[in-house]
Amino acid sequence: MILSTRNPAPQKHAKRRKRVTAVTSPMAPLGVGVVVAYFFFSFQKDLSMSHHLSSSSTQSPTTHVSTLKSVDRQYSQKTKCKYHGNCPSNTVCENEVCIPFMPTNHITSNHSQQHERCVQTCLAELVKDEYFYHGTEPKIVRTFPSNSPLSGCVVQFERQRVSQPPKNIGTFHSWIDTRLRNVVRVDMEQDMAMESNKNPDFPLVWNAYCSPSCKSDTDCSSGNRCIGRPEQRIAAPVPIHSEPKSCHTSATSYNNHPKDMIIVTGSDSAYYSALQNFAASLKYWAPTRKLVIYNLGMTNLQLKNIKKWTNLHALHWESGIPTTLPPHVNYLKNYAWKSIIINETVHEYKSIFWLDAGATFTGNIDSIEEIIHRNGIFLVRGQDEDMKRLSHPKTYQALGYEKETFRKGLKSPHFAGGIQGHVYPSRFIDSLVIPNAKCALDPDCIAPTGSSLGNHRYDQTSLSILAYQTTVQATHYTEYLAAGRDQLNADLFQPSEKIMWTSRGNCNFYFQNVQLKV
């Protein structure tokens, strides 16, 4: 079965299919696919899904759907990768293959000096990460040498919520300057994840894979090289500083790939002026980046002008929101279209960053790409203190939860729907991106009867529920986002530490100073 949100070629009397089967061959006619996808999402709400993008670049992007008993088990068969973020849980990208970092048998710790040094370096960074990201501290369960051929160590731990900062934690800004060095990946222990789905009170265990520091190849075991992040990948005002070099079989993990992250946004006619400034700010700070724009109701003249912009890569939905989508998607204020677009583009372009057209770039965006490629996801939050105040209970129910018991006793700010980065494949596709698009296609999930902006946040609510799931617990990177002009450099030609600004269409500086057209 195929899911596509593009306008298909006309096709009469498309029949509703009674059964869903996996599609791994080249794409079937899109007209049937879209209609089938809509009925699938409407009537098969509890079906697990896995998606795969056709290799054809000449056709509209499609989504193949099949039932799965275990997402990770199926996903682990896809061993090819470009980035750590492409890999399933408890694996990392090494030499363009996803390799498990946990040892095949959980033997007792290796107490060699090299292992102990790796563990201590790992813990020094992990303690800060856990506190500043999650408000927790790690309770160590045990440690392991990492699985061959990886060099490094694994620290297994439980998360304990804390009310006071751990000793010698340092400041938030000092942590920003020293993070993303040795801690490569933090994933939930898979056996624990499956058990937690049955019993919410089951104690969760996490695995942190850390790479060992080195100064030269002689510090590494046979077959490994001492590699550091290329300098051009870290030239950003909010630093991902050049990390200590570490031992690897190749430079795969350190992004020796072209900057391939596609910038995606959408606009109607009312936001066209903001879109012009958005595109100009992108061109100023990232002149080689490709921009994909979705038409949510712009005029023919506006579309004609957009086609002249030098950084435009593609203009989608040129005729407007596809008529094949459910009617509620046409109402822009329920934001169903956004989750649908994000799902579509990540399958087509593989590495994408969505930013609302009313926002403005205010610095070099390489750091965003680095995080997306490293972790598979980039989200921010902070617009409220607790999502429970503005979230409809029926959205929780549609996603399998109850509002009263969801993260009970914990303040959970909404994640922002208008700032998202993803790669395909990643462990977040099946757990977050696809379910959010599925919710967007169902009016009872995205916009339940009785919901309004006075009691609900639509796509942000569904995104946040999925991001806070016990088996997901997505990290946020709100430190890159400015909520006001006073948080930015007085001279907008100079980079700001906060490299995105929620200007809400109230900035035209870059449009006035940057030439968009050929």
mmCIF file of C-alpha atoms in Angstrom, residues 213-228 245-249:
data_model
loop_
_atom_site.group_PDB
_atom_site.id
_atom_site.type_symbol
_atom_site.label_atom_id
_atom_site.label_comp_id
_atom_site.label_asym_id
_atom_site.label_seq_id
_atom_site.Cartn_x
_atom_site.Cartn_y
_atom_site.Cartn_z
ATOM 1 C CA SER A 213 39.649 9.849 23.557
ATOM 2 C CA CYS A 214 42.907 9.539 21.651
ATOM 3 C CA LYS A 215 45.725 11.741 20.407
ATOM 4 C CA SER A 216 47.068 9.589 17.586
ATOM 5 C CA ASP A 217 46.437 6.276 15.824
ATOM 6 C CA THR A 218 48.877 4.569 18.192
ATOM 7 C CA ASP A 219 46.362 5.080 21.009
ATOM 8 C CA CYS A 220 43.822 2.923 19.148
ATOM 9 C CA SER A 221 43.523 -0.819 18.764
ATOM 10 C CA SER A 222 44.465 -2.532 15.518
ATOM 11 C CA GLY A 223 42.235 -1.537 12.605
ATOM 12 C CA ASN A 224 41.073 1.718 14.205
ATOM 13 C CA ARG A 225 42.120 5.300 13.528
ATOM 14 C CA CYS A 226 42.168 8.383 15.735
ATOM 15 C CA ILE A 227 39.536 10.631 14.144
ATOM 16 C CA GLY A 228 37.992 13.967 15.113
ATOM 17 C CA LYS A 245 39.585 12.675 18.813
ATOM 18 C CA SER A 246 38.395 9.098 19.270
ATOM 19 C CA CYS A 247 39.102 5.670 17.797
ATOM 20 C CA HIS A 248 37.010 4.540 14.821
ATOM 21 C CA THR A 249 37.324 2.232 11.835
#
